[in-house]
XYZ file of C-alpha atoms in Angstrom:
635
model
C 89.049 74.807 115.575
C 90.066 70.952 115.695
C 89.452 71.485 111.749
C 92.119 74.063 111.396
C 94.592 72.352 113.320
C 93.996 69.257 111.159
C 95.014 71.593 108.530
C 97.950 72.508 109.878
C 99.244 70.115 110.887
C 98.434 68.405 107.168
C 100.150 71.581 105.652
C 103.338 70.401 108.261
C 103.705 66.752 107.043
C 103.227 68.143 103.160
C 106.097 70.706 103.730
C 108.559 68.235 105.342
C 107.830 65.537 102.851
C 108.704 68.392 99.935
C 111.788 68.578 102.084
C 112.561 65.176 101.960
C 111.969 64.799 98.073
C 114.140 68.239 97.273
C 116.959 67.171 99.301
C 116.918 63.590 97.718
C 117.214 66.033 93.769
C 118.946 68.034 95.070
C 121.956 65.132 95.908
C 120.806 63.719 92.506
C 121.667 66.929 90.748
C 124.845 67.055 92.329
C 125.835 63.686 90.454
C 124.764 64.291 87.544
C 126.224 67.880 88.131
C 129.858 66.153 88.448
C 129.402 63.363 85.804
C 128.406 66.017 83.209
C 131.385 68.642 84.211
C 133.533 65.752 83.879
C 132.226 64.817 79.953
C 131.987 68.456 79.074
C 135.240 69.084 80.103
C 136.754 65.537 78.347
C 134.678 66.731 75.530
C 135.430 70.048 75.026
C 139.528 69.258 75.357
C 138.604 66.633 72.717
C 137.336 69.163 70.450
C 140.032 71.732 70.814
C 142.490 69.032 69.801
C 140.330 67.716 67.542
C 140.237 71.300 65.923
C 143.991 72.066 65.990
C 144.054 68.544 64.073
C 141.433 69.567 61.255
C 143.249 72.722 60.457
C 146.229 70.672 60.261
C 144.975 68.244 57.483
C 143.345 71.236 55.751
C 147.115 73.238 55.529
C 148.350 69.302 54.084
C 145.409 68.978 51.861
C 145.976 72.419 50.278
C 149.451 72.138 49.944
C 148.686 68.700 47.835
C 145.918 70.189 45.731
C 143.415 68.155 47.374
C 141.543 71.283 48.820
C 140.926 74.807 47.942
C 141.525 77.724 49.768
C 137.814 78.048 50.786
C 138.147 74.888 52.567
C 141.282 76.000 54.745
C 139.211 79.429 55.966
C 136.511 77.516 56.872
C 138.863 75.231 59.315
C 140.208 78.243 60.217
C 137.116 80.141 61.153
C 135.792 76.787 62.928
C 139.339 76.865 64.967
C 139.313 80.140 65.941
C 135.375 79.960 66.817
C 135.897 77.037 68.998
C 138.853 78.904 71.253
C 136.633 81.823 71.416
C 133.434 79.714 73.041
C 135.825 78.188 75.398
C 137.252 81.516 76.412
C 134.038 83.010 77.215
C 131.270 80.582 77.816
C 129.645 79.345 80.757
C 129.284 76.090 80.202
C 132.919 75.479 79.360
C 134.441 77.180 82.692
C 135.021 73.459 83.848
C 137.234 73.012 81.284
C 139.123 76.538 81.239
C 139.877 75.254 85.548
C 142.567 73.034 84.162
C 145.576 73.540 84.768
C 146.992 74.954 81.522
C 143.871 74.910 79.759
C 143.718 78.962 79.796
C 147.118 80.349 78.844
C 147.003 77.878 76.231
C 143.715 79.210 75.006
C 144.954 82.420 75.019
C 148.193 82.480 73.192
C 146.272 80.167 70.559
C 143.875 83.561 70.238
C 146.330 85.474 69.554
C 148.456 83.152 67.265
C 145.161 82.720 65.547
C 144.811 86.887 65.182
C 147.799 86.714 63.863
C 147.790 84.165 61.560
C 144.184 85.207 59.724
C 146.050 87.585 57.066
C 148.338 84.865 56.195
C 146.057 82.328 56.072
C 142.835 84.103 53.603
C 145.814 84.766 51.183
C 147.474 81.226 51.185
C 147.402 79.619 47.389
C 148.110 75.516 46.893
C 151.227 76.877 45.224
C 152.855 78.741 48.750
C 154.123 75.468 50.032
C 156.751 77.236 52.134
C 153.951 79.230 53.690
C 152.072 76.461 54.252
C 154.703 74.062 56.201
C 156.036 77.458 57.799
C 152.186 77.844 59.592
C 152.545 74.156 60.251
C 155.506 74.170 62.155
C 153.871 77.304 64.385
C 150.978 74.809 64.743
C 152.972 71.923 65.885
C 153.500 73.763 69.180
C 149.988 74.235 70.018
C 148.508 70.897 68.574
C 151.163 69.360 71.771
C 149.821 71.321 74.462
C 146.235 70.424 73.099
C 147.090 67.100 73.077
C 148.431 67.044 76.075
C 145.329 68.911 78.314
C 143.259 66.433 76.365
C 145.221 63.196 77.754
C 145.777 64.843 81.316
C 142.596 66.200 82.185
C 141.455 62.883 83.596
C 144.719 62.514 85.873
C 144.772 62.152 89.313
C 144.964 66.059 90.114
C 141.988 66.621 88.417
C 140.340 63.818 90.151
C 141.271 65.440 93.253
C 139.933 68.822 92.426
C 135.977 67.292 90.907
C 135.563 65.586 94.117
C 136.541 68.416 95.911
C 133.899 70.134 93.652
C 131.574 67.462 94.832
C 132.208 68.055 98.278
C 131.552 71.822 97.625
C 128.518 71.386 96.021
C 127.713 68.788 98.617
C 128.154 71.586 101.079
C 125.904 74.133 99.137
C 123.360 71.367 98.797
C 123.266 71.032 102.454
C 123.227 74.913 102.998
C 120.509 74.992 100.484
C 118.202 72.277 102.280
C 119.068 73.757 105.977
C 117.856 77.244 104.172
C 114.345 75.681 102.464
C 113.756 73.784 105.945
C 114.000 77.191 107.715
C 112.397 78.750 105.110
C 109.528 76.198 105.153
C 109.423 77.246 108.765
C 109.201 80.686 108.795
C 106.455 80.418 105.827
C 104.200 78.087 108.049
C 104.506 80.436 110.762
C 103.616 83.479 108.757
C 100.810 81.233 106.901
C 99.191 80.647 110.999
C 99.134 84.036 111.173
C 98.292 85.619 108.233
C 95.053 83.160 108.171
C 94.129 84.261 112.086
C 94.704 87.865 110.977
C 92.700 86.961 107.554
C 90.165 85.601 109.577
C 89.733 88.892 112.107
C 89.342 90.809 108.805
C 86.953 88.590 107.177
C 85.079 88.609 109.922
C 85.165 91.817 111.960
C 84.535 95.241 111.757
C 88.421 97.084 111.223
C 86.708 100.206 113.051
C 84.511 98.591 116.103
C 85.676 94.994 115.970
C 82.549 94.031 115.949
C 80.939 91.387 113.998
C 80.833 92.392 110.008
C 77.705 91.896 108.429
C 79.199 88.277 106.775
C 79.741 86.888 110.688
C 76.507 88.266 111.975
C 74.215 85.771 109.132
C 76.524 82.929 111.358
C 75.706 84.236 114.213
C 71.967 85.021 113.798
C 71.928 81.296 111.889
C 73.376 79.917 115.129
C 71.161 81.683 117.636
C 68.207 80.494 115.765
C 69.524 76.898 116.293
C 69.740 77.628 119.689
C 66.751 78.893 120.320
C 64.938 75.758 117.918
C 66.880 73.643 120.060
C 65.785 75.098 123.603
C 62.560 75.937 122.613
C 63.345 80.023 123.368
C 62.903 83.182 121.529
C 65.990 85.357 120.172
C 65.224 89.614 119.117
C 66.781 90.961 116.164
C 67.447 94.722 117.110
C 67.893 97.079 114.394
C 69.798 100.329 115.257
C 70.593 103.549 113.214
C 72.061 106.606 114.710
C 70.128 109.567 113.590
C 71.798 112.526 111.678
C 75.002 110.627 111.741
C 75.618 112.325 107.844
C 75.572 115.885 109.514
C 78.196 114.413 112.284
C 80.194 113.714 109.986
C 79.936 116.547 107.575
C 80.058 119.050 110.141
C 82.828 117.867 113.119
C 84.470 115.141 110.502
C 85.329 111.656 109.833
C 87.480 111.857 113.094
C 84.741 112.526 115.151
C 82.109 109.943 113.493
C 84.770 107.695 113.710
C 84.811 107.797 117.699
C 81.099 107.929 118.132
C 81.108 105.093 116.295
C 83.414 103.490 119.029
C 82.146 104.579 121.452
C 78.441 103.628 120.444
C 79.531 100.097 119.657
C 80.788 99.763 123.665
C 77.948 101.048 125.038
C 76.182 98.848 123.355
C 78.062 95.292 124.403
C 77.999 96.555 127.892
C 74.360 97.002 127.581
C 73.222 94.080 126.553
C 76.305 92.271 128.346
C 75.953 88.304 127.874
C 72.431 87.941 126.477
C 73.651 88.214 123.162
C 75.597 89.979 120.211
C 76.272 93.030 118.583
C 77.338 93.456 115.028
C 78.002 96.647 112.908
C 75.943 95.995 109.124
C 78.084 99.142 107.732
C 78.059 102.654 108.147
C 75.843 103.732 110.843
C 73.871 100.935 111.013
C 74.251 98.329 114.149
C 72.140 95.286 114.608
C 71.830 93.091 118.518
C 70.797 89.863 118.770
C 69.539 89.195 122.501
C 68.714 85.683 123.598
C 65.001 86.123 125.175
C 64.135 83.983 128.073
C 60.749 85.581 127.278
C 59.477 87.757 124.602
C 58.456 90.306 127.325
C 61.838 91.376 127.736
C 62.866 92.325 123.847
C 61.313 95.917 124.554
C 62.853 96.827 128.087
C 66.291 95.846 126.396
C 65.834 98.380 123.232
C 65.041 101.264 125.859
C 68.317 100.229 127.669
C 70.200 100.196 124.360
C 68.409 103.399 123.578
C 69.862 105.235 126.750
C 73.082 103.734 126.399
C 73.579 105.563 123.038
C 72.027 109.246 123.733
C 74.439 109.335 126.929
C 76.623 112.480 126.378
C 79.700 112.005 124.151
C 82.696 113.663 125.381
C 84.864 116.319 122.488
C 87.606 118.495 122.851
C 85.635 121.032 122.724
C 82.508 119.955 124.416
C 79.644 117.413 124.172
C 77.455 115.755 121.617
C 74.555 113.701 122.497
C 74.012 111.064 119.664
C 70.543 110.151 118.896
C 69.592 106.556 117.067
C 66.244 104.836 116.578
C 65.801 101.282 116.812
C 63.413 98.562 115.827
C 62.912 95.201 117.346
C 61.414 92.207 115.574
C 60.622 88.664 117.861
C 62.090 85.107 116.265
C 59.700 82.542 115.930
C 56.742 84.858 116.882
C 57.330 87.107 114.314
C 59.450 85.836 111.904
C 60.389 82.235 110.532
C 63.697 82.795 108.773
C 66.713 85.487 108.744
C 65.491 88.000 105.935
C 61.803 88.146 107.736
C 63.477 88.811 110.913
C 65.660 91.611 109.761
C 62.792 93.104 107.023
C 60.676 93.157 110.060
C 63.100 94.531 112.133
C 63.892 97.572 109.504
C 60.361 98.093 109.287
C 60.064 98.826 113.141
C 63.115 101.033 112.920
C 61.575 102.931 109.741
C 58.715 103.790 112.311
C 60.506 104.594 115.150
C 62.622 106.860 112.865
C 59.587 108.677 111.678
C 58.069 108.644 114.949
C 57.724 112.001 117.440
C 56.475 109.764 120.391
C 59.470 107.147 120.532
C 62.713 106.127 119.389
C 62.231 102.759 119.829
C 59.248 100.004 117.814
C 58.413 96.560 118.536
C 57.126 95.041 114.679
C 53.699 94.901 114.675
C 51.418 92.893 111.478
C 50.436 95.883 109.142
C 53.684 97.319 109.549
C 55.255 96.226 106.216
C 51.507 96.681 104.680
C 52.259 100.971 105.419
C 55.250 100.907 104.802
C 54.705 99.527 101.420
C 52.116 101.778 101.192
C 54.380 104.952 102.009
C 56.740 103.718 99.549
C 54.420 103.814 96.576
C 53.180 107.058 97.289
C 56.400 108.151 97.381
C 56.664 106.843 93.713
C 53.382 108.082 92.743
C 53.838 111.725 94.345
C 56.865 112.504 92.235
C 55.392 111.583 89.360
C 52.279 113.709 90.351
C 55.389 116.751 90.528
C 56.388 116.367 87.887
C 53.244 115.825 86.153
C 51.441 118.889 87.569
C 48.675 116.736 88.777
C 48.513 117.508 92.307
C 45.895 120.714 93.678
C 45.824 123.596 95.663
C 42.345 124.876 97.147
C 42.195 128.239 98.789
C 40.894 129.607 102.364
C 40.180 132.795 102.686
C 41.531 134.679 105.467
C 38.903 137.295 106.971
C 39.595 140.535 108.399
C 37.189 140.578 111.722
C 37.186 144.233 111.990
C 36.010 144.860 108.463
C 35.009 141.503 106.551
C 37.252 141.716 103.694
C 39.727 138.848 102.289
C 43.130 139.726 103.123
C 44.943 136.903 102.455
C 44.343 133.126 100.769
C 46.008 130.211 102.590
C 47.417 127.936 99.995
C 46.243 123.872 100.822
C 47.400 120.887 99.886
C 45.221 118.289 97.458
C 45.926 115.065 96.214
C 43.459 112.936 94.059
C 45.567 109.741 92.964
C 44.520 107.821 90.202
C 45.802 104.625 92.289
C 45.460 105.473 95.580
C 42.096 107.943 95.916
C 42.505 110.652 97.989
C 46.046 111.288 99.722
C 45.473 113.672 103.000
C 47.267 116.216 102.998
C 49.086 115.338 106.600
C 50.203 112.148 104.485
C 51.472 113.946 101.960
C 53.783 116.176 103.891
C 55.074 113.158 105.758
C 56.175 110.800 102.585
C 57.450 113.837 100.933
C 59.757 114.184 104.208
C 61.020 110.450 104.261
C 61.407 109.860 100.817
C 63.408 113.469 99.755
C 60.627 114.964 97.990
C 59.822 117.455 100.139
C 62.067 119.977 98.460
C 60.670 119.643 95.477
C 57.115 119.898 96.998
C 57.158 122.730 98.554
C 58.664 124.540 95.346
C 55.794 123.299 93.707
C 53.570 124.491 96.290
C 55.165 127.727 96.270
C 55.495 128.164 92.433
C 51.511 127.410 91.661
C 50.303 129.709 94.650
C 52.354 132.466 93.738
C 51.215 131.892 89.850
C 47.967 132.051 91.115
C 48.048 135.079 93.215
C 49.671 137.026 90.258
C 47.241 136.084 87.940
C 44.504 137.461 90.762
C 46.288 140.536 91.258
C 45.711 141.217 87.203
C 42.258 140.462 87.682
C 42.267 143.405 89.814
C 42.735 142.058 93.946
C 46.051 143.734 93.633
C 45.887 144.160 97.711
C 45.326 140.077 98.269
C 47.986 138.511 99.934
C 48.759 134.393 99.965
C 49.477 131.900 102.921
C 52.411 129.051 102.160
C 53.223 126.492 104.757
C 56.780 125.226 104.753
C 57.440 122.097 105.869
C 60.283 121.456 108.338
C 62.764 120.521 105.763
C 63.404 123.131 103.015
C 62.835 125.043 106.181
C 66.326 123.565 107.660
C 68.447 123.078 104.823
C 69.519 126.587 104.351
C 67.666 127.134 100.676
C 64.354 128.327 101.499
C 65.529 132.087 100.987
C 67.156 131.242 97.750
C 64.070 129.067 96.634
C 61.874 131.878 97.595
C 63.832 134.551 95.672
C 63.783 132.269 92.664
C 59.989 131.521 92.411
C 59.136 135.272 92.943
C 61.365 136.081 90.223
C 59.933 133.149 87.842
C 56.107 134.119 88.977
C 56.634 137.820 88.808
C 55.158 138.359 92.440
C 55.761 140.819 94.840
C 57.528 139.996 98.108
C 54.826 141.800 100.003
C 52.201 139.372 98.720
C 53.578 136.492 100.300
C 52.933 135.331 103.652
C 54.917 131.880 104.702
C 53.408 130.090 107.440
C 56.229 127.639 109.815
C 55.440 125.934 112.488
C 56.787 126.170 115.962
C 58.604 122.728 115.955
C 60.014 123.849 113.142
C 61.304 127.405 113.579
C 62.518 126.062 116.855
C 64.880 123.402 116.019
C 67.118 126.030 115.812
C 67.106 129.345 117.075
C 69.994 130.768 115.748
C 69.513 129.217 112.176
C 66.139 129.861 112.505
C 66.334 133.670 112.744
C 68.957 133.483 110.484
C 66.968 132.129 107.860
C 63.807 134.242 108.667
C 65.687 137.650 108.790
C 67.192 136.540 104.926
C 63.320 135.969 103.897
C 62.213 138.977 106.115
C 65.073 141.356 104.188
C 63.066 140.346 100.823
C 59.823 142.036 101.982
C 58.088 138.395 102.935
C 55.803 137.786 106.143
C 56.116 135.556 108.759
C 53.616 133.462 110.562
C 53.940 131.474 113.609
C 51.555 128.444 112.832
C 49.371 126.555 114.947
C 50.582 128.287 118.128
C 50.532 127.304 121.340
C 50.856 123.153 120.406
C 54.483 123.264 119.903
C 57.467 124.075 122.360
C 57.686 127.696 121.956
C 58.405 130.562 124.419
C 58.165 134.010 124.944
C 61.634 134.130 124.272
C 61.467 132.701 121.116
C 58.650 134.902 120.094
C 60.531 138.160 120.986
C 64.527 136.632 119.347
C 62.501 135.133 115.879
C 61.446 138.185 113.216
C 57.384 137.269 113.266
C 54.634 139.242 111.374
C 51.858 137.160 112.966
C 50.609 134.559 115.641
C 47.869 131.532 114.200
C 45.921 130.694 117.462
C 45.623 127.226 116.673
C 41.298 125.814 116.215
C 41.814 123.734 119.599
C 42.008 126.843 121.617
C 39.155 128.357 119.549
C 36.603 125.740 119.928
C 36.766 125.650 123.644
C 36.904 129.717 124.080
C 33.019 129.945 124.531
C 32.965 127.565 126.953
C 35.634 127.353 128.729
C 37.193 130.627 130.364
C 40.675 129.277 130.720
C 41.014 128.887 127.099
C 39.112 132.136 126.518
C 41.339 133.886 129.285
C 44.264 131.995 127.111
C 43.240 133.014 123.672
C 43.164 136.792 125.126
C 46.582 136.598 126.758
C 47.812 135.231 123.166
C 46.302 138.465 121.015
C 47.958 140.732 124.331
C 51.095 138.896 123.821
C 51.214 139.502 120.306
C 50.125 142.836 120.047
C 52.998 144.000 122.680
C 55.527 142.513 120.215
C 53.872 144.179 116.725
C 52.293 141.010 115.655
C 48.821 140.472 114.061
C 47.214 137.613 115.292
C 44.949 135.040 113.223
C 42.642 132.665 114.829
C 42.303 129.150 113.266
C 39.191 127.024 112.923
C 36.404 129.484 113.337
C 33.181 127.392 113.543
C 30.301 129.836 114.612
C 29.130 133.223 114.804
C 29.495 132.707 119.057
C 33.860 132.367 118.196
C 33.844 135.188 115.265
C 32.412 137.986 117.803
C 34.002 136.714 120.854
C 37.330 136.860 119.197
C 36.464 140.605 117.525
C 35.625 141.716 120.712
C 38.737 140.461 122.362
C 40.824 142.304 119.461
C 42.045 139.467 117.098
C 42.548 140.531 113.838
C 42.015 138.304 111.582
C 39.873 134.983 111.464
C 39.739 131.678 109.549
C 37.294 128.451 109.530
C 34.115 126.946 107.901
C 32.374 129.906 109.479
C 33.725 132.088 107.268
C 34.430 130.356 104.355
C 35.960 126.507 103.084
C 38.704 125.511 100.904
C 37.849 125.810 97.706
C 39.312 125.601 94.106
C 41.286 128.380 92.400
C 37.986 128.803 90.138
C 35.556 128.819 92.874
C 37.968 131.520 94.878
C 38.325 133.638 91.739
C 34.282 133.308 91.690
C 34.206 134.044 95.452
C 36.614 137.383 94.835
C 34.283 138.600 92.457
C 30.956 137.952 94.587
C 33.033 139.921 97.638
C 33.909 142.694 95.037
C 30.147 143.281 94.035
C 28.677 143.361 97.496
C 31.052 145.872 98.823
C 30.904 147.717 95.623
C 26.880 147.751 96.110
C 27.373 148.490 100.077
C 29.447 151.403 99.074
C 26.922 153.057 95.879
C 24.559 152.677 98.812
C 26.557 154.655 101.350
């Protein structure tokens, strides 16, 4: 601050002093201004006269054969030029002022117009031409001899000092004008910097901190805290589906959650720190930690200070955000640590079911990295073709026969060994790949089951799982349509498998986008049931084909009789709303006959059969084939 006064008040004393020095030319000028009008008019009259005088001794000279003709229009054209310059120049108005000065100029124009015939047809031998233009001349070479003697006379002394005094006067007008000028410019400079400054410095939106003030004030918080021996947290905060917000209600809208986020925010963490806006969506806190203990408690109240309901026009919206929180010195030893760790936290709270808030922990940046490289390595493997499917078959417990394959997930990397399948799903969703993935998924079984149904398993049906995404984003029916088209697959033969946190994000877009795949002939099946958040409600408003009774319920069935009594109510349930119902994770002959005798349909697990490849399932068809085809020549 004392700094920009100092340069004020420097910019002050420069101004005045610029004053001073114009003022001081400007008199100068005015001097000089009078001392030349007064030669350039003393001049100029000079030169007229001097003129009138030349033509003159060129009419005498011709008229004594001393000089041609040629030598007479060239006096004459000089002449006439010379009363045309001081008729209409600028410079010479000083001189046309006299008293005089102009009617003289003018008649001599017109004399001169009237004389030019005359004169480019004069001869050395028209000697009473000649004196005849000189007596006409005599008249004017007088009154140009007389403007010449009298235009330093005491009248015209009178009138150049009273232009002096006038342009005295102007000067002053002109000085009184910079001054206030000067003035006026200083004041708009003060303000234009402050208002510079806010924009430099602050969010135009929030008026928070920009990301360019937040480095100075993370830079001086970590002096502070060096200097007190304390610990500052750095944390970062990212409102979740902000793009939809926008997208959907518009940039109005966004605009005042925005707002209204950023003041919840500074009353929340009130005078332990600061809050800054990075850009977009993206806030960042800096909180002043009498102990590290208390970095976490804050990013819960931050947390509930944004999801608080967010009044509309026409009703509520309850933003969501995630938030990570990295510890300086504990953590972190300089500004880009702090804030990489912090992201990282916030990546995993983003990513995170359990919590929308993460304290950086060491390993962090190591899985994270980790994730990231996959993510690389899995689109290449896409694109490549290099990624698997095996095949489970799905059992009918009534009769033993394969009625349907469920399509799974491999992944041998070249670089990173076997990728799980629950990995794979879960960088494909963070990095944008899981499009792409499932149409992959969906394109190869499908190929697959086509090329089984030549082979002659016409009735064989196959299992996809859709992840969560292509599931929300509106294209699954049109991606479906597509790959049936490209594989040559019936509708029929398909069986899509979603899972209850999935169908249930949205109930309305979720039947929506189940009766479109329904209305192509497709199943539906209800995965890992009973895990997620669905009701009966759900069951009986979402189109369904079957139920999966997910393996934890079927492991404990034989022996414990409240999961058996809730496995039974699950195939009841089902069955009253035209459902088939397939238990999961069948591990022993004990399950497989408790759950035939309790009416479940169909059955899947190691029991019955593992993943395998497409080669050992085609070998497996064809081993199923020839036993029934022996039990039946028997029969």
């Amino acid at each position: 601050m004392k700094k920009f006064k100092l340069l004020v008040m420097t910019a002050i004393v420069v101004l005045f002093s610029a004053s001073s020095l114009y003022s001081y030319y400007r008199d100068f000028e005015v001097v000089r201004y009078v001392s030349s009008t007064v030669k350039a008019v003393g001049w100029s009259s000079s030169e007229l006269e001097m003129e009138v005088v030349k033509f003159d001794q060129a009419l005498t000279a011709l008229a004594a054969g001393l000089e041609d003709n040629e030598y007479l229009e060239l006096r004459f054209e000089v002449l006439w030029s010379r009363v045309n310059s001081l008729l209409a120049g600028k410079e010479n108005r000083p001189l046309r002022e006299q008293p005089g000065v102009l009617p003289l100029l003018g008649s001599l124009s017109e004399q001169l117009r009237l004389w030019e015939d005359d004169v480019y047809g004069l001869s050395g031998g028209d000697v009473a031409a000649i004196v005849a233009l000189r007596e006409e001349l005599t008249h004017f070479h007088q009154l140009a001899r007389e403007i010449n003697v009298d235009n330093f006379s005491g009248d015209n002394i009178w009138r150049q000092l009273d232009v002096l005094q006038d342009t005295r006067l102007r000067s002053s007008l002109s000085l009184a004008g910079l001054l206030l000028s000067g003035a006026l410019m200083l004041l708009l400079l003060v303000r234009e910097n402050r208002r510079n400054r806010q924009l430099a410095y602050h969010d135009i939106l929030t008026g928070l901190p920009n990301r360019m003030h937040f480095y100075q004030l993370i830079d001086q918080a970590m002096q502070w805290a060096d200097r007190h021996d304390r610990s500052l947290a750095v944390h970062m905060v990212d409102l979740d589906g902000f793009k939809a917000i926008n997208d959907s209600l518009g940039h109005k809208v966004g605009d005042k959650v925005l707002k209204i986020v950023a003041e919840r925010l500074q009353t929340a963490l009130g005078e332990q720190g600061q809050v800054a806006r990075l850009g977009g969506d993206e806030f960042v806190i800096i909180q002043r930690l009498p102990s590290s203990e208390e970095a976490s408690p804050m990013a819960t109240v931050l947390w509930q200070a944004i999801v608080r309901d967010v009044e509309l026009t026409d009703g509520c919206l309850s933003p969501q955000a995630s938030i990570g929180t990295s510890l300086y010195p504990a953590q972190a030893s300089s500004v880009t640590e702090l804030l990489s760790h912090a992201d990282t936290a916030m990546y995993y709270a983003k990513h995170s079911r359990s919590h929308a808030t993460q304290l950086y922990e060491s390993g962090m940046d190591e899985r994270r990295l980790r994730r990231q490289k996959l993510a690389v390595a899995l689109q290449t493997a896409i694109e490549q073709d290099t990624l698997t499917l095996h095949y489970q078959p799905i059992y009918s417990l009534a009769t033993g026969k394969i009625e349907s394959i469920e399509a799974l997930l491999r992944w041998q990397s070249v670089e990173h060994g076997t990728v799980y399948p629950l990995e794979i799903i879960a960088v494909a969703e963070q990095h944008g790949l899981a499009h792409r993935l499932n149409e992959w998924v969906l394109h190869t079984a499908c190929s697959q089951l086509h090329f089984w149904h030549q082979r002659g398993y016409k009735p064989l049906k196959v299992n996809v799982n859709i992840s969560p995404s292509i599931f929300m984003d509106g294209e699954l029916a049109n991606t479906v349509r597509r790959v049936l088209q490209q594989t040559q697959l019936s509708a029929a033969a398909l069986v899509l498998e979603i899972t209850e946190d999935t169908s249930l994000w949205d109930t309305a877009g979720s039947a929506e986008t189940l009766e479109q795949l329904r209305a192509l002939g497709i199943e539906i099946a209800l995965d890992d049931f009973g895990t997620g958040y669905s009701s009966f409600s759900h069951l009986r408003q979402l189109p369904l084909n079957k139920l999966k009774i997910d393996k934890s319920f079927v492991a404990d069935m034989v022996t414990d009789v409240r999961a058996l009594n809730l496995v039974k109510t699950i195939i009841s349930l089902a069955h009253s709303l035209d459902m088939r119902v397939v238990a999961e994770g069948i591990e022993d002959a004990a399950q497989q006959d408790k759950l035939a005798q309790l009416g479940c349909d169909l059955g899947q697990g190691y029991w019955l059969a593992r993943p395998m490849s497409a080669t050992a399932m085609s070998e497996e068809l064809m081993a199923k084939a020839a036993r029934h085809l022996s039990v039946a020549k028997a029969q």
